[in-house]
PDB file of C-alpha atoms in Angstrom:
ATOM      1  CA  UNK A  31      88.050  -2.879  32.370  1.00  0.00           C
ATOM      2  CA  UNK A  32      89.494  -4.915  29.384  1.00  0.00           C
ATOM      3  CA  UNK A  33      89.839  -8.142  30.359  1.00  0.00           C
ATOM      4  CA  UNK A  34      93.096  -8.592  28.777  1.00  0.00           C
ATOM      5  CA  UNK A  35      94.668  -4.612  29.232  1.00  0.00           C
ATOM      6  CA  UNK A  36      98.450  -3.885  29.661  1.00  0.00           C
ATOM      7  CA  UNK A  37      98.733  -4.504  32.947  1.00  0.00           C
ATOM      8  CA  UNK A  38      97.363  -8.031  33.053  1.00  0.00           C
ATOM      9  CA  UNK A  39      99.627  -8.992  30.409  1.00  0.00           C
ATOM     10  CA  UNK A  40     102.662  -8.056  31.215  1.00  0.00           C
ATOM     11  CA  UNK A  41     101.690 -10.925  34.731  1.00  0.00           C
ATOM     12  CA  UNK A  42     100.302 -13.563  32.442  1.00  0.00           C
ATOM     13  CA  UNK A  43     103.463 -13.288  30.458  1.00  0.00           C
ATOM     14  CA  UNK A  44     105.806 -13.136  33.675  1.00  0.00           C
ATOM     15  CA  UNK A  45     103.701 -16.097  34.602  1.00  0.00           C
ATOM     16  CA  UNK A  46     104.426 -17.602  30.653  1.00  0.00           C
ATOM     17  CA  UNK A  47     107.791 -17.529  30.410  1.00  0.00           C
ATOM     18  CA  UNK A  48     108.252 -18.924  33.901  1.00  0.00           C
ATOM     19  CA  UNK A  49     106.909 -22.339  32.942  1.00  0.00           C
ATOM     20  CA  UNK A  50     108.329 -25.522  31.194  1.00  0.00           C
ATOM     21  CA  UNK A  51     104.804 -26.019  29.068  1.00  0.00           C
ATOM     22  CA  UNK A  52     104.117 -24.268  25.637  1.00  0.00           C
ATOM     23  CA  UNK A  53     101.187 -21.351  27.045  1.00  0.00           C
ATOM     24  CA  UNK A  54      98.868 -19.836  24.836  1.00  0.00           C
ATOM     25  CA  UNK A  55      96.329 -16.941  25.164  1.00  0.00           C
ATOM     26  CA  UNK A  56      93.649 -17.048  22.999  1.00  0.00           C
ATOM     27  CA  UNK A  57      90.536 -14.936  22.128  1.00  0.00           C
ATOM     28  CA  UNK A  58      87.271 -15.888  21.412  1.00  0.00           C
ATOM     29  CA  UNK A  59      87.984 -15.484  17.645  1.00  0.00           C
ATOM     30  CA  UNK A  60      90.641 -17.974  17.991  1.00  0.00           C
ATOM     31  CA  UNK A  61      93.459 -15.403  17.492  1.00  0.00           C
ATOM     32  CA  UNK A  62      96.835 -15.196  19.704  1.00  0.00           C
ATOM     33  CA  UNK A  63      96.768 -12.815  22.243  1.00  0.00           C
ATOM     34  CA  UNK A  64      99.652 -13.953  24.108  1.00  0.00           C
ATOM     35  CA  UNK A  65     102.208 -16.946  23.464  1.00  0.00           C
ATOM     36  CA  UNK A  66     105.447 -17.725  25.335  1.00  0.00           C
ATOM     37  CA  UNK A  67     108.813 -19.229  23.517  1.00  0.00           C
ATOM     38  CA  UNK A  68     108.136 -22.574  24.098  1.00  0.00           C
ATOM     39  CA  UNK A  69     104.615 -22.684  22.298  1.00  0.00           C
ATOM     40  CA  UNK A  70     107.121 -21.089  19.572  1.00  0.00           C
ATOM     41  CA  UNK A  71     109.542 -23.638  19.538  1.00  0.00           C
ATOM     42  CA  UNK A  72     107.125 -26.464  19.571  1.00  0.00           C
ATOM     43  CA  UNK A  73     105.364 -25.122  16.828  1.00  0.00           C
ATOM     44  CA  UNK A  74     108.015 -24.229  14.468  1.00  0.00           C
ATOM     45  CA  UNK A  75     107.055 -20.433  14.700  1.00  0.00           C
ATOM     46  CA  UNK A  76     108.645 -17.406  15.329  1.00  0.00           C
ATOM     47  CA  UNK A  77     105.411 -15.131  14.906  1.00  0.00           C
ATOM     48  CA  UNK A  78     101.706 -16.208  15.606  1.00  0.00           C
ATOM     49  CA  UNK A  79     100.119 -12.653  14.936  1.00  0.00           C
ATOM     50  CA  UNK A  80      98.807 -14.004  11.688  1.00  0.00           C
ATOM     51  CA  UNK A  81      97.471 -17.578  12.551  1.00  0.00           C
ATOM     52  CA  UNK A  82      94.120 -18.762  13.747  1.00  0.00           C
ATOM     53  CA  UNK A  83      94.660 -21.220  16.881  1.00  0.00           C
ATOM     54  CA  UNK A  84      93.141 -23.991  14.688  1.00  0.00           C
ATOM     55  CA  UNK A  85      95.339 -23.239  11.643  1.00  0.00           C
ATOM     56  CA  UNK A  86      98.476 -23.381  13.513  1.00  0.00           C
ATOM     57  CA  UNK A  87      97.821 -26.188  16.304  1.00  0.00           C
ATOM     58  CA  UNK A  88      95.031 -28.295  14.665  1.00  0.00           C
ATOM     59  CA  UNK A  89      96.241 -27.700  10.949  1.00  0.00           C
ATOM     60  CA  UNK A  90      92.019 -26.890  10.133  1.00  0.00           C
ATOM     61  CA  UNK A  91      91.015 -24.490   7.603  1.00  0.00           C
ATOM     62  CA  UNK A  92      88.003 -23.729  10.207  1.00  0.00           C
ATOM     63  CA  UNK A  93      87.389 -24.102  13.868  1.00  0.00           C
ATOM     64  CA  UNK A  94      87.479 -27.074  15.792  1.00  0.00           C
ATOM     65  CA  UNK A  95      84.209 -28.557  16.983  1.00  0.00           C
ATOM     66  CA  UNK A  96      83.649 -25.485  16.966  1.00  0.00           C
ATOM     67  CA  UNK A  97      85.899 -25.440  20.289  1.00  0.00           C
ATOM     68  CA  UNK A  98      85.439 -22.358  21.651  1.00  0.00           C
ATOM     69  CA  UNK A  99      81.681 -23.057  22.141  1.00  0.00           C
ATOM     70  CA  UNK A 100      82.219 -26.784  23.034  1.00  0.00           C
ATOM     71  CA  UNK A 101      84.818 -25.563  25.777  1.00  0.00           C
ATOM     72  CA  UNK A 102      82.393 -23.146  27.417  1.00  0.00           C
ATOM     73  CA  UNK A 103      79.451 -25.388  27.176  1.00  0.00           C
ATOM     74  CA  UNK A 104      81.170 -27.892  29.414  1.00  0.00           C
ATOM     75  CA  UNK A 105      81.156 -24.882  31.987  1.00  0.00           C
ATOM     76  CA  UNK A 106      85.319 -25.312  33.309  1.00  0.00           C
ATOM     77  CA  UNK A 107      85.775 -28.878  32.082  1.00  0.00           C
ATOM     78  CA  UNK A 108      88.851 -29.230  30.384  1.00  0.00           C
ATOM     79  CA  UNK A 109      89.015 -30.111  26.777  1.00  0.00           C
ATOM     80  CA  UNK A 110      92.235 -32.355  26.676  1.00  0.00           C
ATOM     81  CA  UNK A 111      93.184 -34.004  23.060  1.00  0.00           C
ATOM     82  CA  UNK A 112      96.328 -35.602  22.203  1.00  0.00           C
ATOM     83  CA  UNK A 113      97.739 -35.281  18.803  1.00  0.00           C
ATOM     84  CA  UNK A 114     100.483 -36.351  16.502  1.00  0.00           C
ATOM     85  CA  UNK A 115     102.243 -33.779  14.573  1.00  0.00           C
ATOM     86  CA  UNK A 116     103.026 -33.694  10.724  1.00  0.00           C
ATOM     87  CA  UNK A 117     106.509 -34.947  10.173  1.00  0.00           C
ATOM     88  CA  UNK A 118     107.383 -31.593   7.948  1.00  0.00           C
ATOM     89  CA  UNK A 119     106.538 -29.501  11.178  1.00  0.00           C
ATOM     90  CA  UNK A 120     107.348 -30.895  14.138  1.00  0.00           C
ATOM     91  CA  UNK A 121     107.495 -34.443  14.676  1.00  0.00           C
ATOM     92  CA  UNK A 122     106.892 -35.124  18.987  1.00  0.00           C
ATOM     93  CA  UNK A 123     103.695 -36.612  20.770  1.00  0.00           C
ATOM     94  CA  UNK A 124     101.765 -32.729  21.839  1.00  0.00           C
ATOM     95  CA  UNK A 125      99.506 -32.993  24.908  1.00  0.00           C
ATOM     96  CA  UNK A 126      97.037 -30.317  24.731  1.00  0.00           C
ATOM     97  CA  UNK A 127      94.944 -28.635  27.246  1.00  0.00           C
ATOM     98  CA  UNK A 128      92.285 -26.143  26.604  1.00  0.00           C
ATOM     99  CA  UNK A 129      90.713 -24.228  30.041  1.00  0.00           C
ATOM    100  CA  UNK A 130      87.451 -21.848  29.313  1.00  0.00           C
ATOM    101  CA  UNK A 131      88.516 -18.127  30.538  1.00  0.00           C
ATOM    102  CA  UNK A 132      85.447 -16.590  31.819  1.00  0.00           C
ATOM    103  CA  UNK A 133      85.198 -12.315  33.678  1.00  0.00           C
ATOM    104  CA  UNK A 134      81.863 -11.586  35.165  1.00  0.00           C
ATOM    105  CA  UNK A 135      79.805 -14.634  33.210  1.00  0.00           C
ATOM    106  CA  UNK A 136      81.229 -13.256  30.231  1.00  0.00           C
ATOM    107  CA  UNK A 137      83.387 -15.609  27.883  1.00  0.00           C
ATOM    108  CA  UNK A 138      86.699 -13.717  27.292  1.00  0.00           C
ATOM    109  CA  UNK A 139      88.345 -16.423  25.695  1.00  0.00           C
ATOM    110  CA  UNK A 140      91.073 -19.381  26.845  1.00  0.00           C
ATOM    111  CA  UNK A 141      94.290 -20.730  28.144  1.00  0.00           C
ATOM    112  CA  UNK A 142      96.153 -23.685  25.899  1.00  0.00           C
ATOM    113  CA  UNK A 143      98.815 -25.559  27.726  1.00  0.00           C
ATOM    114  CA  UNK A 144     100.847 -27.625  25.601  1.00  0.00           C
ATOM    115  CA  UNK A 145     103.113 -30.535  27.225  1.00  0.00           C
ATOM    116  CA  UNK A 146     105.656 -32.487  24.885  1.00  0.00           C
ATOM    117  CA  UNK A 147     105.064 -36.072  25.728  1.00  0.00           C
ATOM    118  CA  UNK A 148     107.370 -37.941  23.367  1.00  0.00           C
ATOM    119  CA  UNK A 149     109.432 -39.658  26.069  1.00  0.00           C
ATOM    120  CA  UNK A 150     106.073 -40.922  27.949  1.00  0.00           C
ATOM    121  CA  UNK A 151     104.788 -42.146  24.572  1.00  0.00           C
ATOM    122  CA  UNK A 152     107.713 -43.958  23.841  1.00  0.00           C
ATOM    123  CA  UNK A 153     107.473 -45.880  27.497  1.00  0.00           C
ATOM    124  CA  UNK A 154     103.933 -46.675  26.993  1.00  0.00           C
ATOM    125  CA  UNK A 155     104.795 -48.303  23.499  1.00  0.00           C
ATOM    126  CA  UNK A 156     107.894 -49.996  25.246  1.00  0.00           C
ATOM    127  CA  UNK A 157     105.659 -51.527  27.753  1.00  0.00           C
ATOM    128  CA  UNK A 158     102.983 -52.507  25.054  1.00  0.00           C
ATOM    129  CA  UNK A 159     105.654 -54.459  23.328  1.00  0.00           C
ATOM    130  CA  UNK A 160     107.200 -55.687  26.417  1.00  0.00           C
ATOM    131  CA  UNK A 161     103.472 -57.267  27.415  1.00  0.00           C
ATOM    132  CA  UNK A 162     103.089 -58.387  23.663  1.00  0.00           C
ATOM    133  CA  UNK A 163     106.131 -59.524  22.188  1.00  0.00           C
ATOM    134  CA  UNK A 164     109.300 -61.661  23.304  1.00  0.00           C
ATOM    135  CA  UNK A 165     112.101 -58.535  23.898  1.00  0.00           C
ATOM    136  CA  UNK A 166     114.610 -61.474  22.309  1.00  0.00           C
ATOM    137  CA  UNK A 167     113.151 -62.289  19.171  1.00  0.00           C
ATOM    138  CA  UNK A 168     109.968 -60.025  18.513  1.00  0.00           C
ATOM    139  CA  UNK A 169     107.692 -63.194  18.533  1.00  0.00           C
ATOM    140  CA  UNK A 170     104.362 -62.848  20.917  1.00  0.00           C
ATOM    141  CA  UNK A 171     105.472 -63.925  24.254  1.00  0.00           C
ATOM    142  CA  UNK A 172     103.830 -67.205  25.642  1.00  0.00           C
ATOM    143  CA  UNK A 173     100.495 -65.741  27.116  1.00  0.00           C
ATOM    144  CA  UNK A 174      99.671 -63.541  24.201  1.00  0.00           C
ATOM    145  CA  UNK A 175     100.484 -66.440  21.613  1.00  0.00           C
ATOM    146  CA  UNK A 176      97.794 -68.539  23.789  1.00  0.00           C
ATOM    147  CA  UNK A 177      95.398 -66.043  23.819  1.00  0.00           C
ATOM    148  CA  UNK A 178      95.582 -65.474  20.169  1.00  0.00           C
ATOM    149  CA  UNK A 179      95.056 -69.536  19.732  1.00  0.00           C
ATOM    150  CA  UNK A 180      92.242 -69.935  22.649  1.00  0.00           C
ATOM    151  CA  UNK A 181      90.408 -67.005  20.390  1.00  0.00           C
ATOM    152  CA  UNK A 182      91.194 -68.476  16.680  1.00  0.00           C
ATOM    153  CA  UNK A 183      89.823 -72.411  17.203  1.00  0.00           C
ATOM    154  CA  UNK A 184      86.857 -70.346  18.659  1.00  0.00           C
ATOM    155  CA  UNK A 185      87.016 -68.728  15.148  1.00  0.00           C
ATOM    156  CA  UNK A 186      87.845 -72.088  13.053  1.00  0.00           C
ATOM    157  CA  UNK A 187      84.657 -74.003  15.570  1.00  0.00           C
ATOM    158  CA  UNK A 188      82.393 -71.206  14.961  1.00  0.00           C
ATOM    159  CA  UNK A 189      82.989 -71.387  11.102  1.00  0.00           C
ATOM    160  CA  UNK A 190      83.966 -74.923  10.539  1.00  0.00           C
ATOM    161  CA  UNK A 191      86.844 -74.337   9.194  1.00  0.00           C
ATOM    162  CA  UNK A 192      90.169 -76.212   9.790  1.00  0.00           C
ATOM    163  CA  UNK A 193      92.893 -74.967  12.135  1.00  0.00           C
ATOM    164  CA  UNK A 194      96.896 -76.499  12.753  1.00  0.00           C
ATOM    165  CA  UNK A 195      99.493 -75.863  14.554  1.00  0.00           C
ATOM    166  CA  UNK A 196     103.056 -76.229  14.546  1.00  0.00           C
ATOM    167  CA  UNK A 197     105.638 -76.637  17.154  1.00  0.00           C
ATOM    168  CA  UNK A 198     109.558 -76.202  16.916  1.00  0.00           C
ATOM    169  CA  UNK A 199     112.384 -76.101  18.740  1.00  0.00           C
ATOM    170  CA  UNK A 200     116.199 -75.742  17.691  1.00  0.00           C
ATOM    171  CA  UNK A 201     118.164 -79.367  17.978  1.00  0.00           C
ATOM    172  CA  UNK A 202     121.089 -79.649  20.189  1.00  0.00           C
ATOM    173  CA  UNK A 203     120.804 -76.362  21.366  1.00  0.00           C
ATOM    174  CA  UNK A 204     121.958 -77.067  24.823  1.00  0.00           C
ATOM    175  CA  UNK A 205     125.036 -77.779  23.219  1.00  0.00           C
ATOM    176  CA  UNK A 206     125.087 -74.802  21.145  1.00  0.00           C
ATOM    177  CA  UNK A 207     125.107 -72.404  23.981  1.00  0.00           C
ATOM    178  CA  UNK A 208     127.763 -74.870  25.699  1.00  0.00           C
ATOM    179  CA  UNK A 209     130.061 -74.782  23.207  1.00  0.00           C
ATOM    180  CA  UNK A 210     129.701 -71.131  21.643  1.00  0.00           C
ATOM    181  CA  UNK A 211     128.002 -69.298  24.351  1.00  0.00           C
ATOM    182  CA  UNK A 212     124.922 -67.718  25.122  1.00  0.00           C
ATOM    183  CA  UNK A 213     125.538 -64.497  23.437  1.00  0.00           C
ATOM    184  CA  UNK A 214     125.715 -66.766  19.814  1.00  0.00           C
ATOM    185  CA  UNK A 215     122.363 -68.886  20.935  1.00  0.00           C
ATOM    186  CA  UNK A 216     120.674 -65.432  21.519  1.00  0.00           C
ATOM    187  CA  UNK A 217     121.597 -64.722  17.384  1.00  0.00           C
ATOM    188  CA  UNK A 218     120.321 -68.379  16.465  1.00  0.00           C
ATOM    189  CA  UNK A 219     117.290 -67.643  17.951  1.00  0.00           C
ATOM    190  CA  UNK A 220     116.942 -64.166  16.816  1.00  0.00           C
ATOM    191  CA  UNK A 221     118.242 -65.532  13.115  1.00  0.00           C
ATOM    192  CA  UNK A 222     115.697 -68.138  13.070  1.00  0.00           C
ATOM    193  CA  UNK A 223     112.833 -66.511  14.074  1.00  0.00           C
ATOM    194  CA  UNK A 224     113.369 -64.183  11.071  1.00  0.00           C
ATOM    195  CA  UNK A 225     113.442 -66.915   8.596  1.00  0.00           C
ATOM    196  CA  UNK A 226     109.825 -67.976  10.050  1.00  0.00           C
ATOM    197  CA  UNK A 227     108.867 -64.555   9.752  1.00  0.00           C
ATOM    198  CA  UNK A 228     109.740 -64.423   5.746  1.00  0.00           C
ATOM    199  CA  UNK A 229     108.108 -67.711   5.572  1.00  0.00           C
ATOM    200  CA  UNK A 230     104.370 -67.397   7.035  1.00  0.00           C
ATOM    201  CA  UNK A 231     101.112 -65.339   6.123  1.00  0.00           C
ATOM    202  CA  UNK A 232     100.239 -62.397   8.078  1.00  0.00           C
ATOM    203  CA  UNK A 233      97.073 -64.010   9.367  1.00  0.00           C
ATOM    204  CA  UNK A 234      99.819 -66.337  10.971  1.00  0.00           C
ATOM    205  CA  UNK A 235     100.243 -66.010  14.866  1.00  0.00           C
ATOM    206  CA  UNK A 236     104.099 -66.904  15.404  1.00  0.00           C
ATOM    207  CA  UNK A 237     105.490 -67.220  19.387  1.00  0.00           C
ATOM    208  CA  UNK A 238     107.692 -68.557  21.118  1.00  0.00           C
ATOM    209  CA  UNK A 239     106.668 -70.938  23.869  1.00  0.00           C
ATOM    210  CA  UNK A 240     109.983 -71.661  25.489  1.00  0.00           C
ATOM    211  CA  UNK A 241     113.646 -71.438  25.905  1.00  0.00           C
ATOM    212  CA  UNK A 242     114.325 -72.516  22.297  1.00  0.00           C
ATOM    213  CA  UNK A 243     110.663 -73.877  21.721  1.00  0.00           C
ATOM    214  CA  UNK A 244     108.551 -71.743  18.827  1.00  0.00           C
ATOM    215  CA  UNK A 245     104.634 -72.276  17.511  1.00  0.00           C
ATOM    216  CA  UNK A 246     102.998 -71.161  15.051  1.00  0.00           C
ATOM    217  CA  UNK A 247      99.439 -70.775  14.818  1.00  0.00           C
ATOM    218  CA  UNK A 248      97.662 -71.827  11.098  1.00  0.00           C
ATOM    219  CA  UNK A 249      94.130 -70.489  10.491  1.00  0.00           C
ATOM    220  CA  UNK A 250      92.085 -72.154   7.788  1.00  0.00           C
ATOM    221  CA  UNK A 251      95.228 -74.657   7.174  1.00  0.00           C
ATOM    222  CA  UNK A 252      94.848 -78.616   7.539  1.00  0.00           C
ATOM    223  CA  UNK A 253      97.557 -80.517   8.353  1.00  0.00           C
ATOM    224  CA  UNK A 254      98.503 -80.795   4.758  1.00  0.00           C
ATOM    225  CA  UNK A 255      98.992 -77.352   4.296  1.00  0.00           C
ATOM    226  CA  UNK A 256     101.199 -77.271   7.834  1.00  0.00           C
ATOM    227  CA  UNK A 257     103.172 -79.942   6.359  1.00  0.00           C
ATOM    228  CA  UNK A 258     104.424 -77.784   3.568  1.00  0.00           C
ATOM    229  CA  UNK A 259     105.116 -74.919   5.287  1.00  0.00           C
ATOM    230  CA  UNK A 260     107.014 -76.654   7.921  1.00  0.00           C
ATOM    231  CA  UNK A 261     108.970 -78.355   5.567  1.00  0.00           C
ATOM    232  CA  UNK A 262     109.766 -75.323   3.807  1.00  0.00           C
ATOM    233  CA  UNK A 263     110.592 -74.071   7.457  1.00  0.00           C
ATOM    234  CA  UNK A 264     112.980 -77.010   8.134  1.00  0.00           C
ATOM    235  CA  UNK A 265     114.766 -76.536   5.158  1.00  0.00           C
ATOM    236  CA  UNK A 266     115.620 -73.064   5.223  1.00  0.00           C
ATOM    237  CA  UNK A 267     116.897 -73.270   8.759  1.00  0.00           C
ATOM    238  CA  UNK A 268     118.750 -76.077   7.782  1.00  0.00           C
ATOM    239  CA  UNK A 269     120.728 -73.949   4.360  1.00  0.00           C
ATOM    240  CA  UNK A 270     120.945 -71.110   6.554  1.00  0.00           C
ATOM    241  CA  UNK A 271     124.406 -69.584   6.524  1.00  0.00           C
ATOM    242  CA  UNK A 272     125.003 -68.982  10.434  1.00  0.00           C
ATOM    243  CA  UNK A 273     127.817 -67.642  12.211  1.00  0.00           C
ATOM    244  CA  UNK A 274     131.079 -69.577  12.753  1.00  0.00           C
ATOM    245  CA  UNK A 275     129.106 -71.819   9.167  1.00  0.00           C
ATOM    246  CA  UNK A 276     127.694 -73.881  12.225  1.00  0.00           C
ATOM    247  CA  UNK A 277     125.004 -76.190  11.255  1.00  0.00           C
ATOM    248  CA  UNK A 278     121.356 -75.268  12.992  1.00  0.00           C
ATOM    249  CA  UNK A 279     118.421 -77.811  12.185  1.00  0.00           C
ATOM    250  CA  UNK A 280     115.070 -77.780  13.873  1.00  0.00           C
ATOM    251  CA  UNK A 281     112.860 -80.653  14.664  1.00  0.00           C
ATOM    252  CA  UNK A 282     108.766 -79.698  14.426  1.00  0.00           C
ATOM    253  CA  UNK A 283     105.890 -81.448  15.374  1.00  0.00           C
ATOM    254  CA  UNK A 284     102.487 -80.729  14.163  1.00  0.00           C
ATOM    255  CA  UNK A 285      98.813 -81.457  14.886  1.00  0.00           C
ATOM    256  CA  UNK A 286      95.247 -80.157  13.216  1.00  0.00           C
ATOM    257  CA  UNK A 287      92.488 -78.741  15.757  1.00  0.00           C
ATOM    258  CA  UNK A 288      89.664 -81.817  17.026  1.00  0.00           C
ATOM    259  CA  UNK A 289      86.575 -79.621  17.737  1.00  0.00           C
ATOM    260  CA  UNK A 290      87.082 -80.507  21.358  1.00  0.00           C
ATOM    261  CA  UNK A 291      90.380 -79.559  21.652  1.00  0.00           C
ATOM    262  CA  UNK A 292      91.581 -76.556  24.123  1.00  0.00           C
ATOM    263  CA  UNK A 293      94.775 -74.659  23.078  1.00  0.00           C
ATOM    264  CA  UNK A 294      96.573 -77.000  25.796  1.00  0.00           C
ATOM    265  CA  UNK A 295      95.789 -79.992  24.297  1.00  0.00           C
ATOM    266  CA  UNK A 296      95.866 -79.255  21.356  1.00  0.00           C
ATOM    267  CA  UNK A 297      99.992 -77.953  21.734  1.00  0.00           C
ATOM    268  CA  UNK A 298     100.269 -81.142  23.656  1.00  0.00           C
ATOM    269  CA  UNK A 299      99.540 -82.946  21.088  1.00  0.00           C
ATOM    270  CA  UNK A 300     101.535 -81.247  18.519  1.00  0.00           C
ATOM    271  CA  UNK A 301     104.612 -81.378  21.524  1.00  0.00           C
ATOM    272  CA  UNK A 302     104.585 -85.328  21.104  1.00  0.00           C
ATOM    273  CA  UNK A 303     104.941 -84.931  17.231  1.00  0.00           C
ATOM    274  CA  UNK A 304     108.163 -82.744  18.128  1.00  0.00           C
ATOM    275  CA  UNK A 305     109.357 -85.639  20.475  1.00  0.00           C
ATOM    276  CA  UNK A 306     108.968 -88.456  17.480  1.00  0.00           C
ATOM    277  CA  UNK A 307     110.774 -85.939  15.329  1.00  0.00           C
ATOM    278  CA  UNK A 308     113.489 -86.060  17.736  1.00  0.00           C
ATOM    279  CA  UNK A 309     113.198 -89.558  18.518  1.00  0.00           C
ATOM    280  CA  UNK A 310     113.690 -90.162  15.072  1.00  0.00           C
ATOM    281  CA  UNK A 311     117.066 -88.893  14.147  1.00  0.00           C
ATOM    282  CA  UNK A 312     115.856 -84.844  14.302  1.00  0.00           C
ATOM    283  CA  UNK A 313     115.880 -82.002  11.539  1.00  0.00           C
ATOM    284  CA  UNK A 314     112.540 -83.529  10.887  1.00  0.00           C
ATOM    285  CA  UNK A 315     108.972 -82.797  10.837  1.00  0.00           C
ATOM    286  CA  UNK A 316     106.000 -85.129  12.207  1.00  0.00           C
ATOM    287  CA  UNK A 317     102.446 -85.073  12.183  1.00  0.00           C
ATOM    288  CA  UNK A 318     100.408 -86.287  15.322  1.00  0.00           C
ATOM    289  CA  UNK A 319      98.605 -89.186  14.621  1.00  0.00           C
TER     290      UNK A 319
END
């Protein structure tokens, strides 16, 4: 018997077009024996008779791996991949699953199950951000911003090489959100942390550390070099334009990495330049000493 004759088809496509998935029947020349509406749709297609399973799925000019061998050589282990599509084709997160068809020890071929997993990808990638990145103002969130700075004065000790950082937080804000509300101190923060953003490196680890409190991590800068980029900092908070033309200054401490420091002390340190800032009139920046 064939192992693929009339009968048996007309099931596995009962079977097909009874599912959810994108299903696939596939030789062991990689051509289409059997597809149901969904694999269609998914694929942009309205006729597979012509494609090779690699051309169409894979976008290959020649077999995968080659898969059909790799499949049965892993005796009923699943070959799972998960692939991206081209945006000119179809543009969702494809979850593929290849099973090894086998009749009487013979290899007769295999079954592709394809799963769109856009809306799972795009929760995973939610919760990376949300464990990264402050939902507020897209700065690393405390624990990540620490972890970046317990891992770069590693980096600056290891190569000698000097290492600041520089701590911020918005003056009179308590009054801000009295006054205007919490809904405007959410846009000063958001506001501000975009001016830092168009005013440091890449290699620049920005986070914020606090309610209104922000750092900034400076590889290979000495405290000169922090200096003029927090002043530069200062003063473009300070011109900024922001809503209801209400005037937003920040006050910003700084202090250069001992090779004994940990990233506690060393923030402490650059915390009690903050507090002289503030002690001494605000909108200003100070260097520990």
């Amino acid at each position: 018997m064939k192992p693929f004759d009339e009968c048996v088809l007309k099931v596995i496509k009962a079977i097909f077009d009874s599912v959810d998935d994108g299903m696939a029947l596939i030789d062991c020349n990689y051509d289409f024996i059997l597809v149901n509406p969904i694999f269609c749709d998914m694929f942009a297609v309205e006729d597979v008779s012509s494609k090779k399973c690699y051309e169409l799925v894979y976008r290959r000019k020649g077999s995968c791996v080659p898969c059909i061998p790799k499949l049965f050589d892993k005796a009923g282990k699943t070959l799972e991949r998960v692939i991206i599509a081209p945006e000119e084709s179809w543009a969702t997160w494809l979850e593929i699953k290849e099973y090894p068809l086998k009749m009487d020890g013979n290899n007769i071929g295999y079954l592709m199950i394809v799963r769109d997993v856009s809306e799972k990808k795009k929760k995973e990638e939610t919760l990376k951000e949300q464990a990264l990145f402050d939902s507020l103002t897209g700065a690393y969130n405390k624990k990540v911003f620490y972890d970046y700075l317990g891992l770069m004065m590693e980096n600056a000790r290891r190569y000698g090489e000097p290492l600041s950082v520089v701590v911020f937080d918005i003056d009179n804000f308590k009054r801000i959100n009295d006054t205007y509300g919490h809904i405007f101190g959410d846009r000063v923060l958001v506001e501000i942390a975009k001016i830092v953003r168009n005013n440091i490196r890449r290699s620049d680890i920005f986070g914020r550390i606090g309610g209104e409190e922000f750092a900034i991590i400076l590889p290979k800068t000495n405290v000169d070099g922090a200096v003029i980029l927090a002043e530069r900092i200062r003063e473009a908070v300070s011109d900024h334009l922001f809503v209801h033309a209400v005037k937003i200054t920040v006050s910003i401490g700084i202090a250069g990495m001992k090779r004994e420091d940990t990233p506690e002390t060393l923030i402490a340190r650059a915390d009690s330049a903050l507090y002289e800032a503030k002690r001494a009139g605000k909108n200003k920046v100070m260097v520990f000493n």
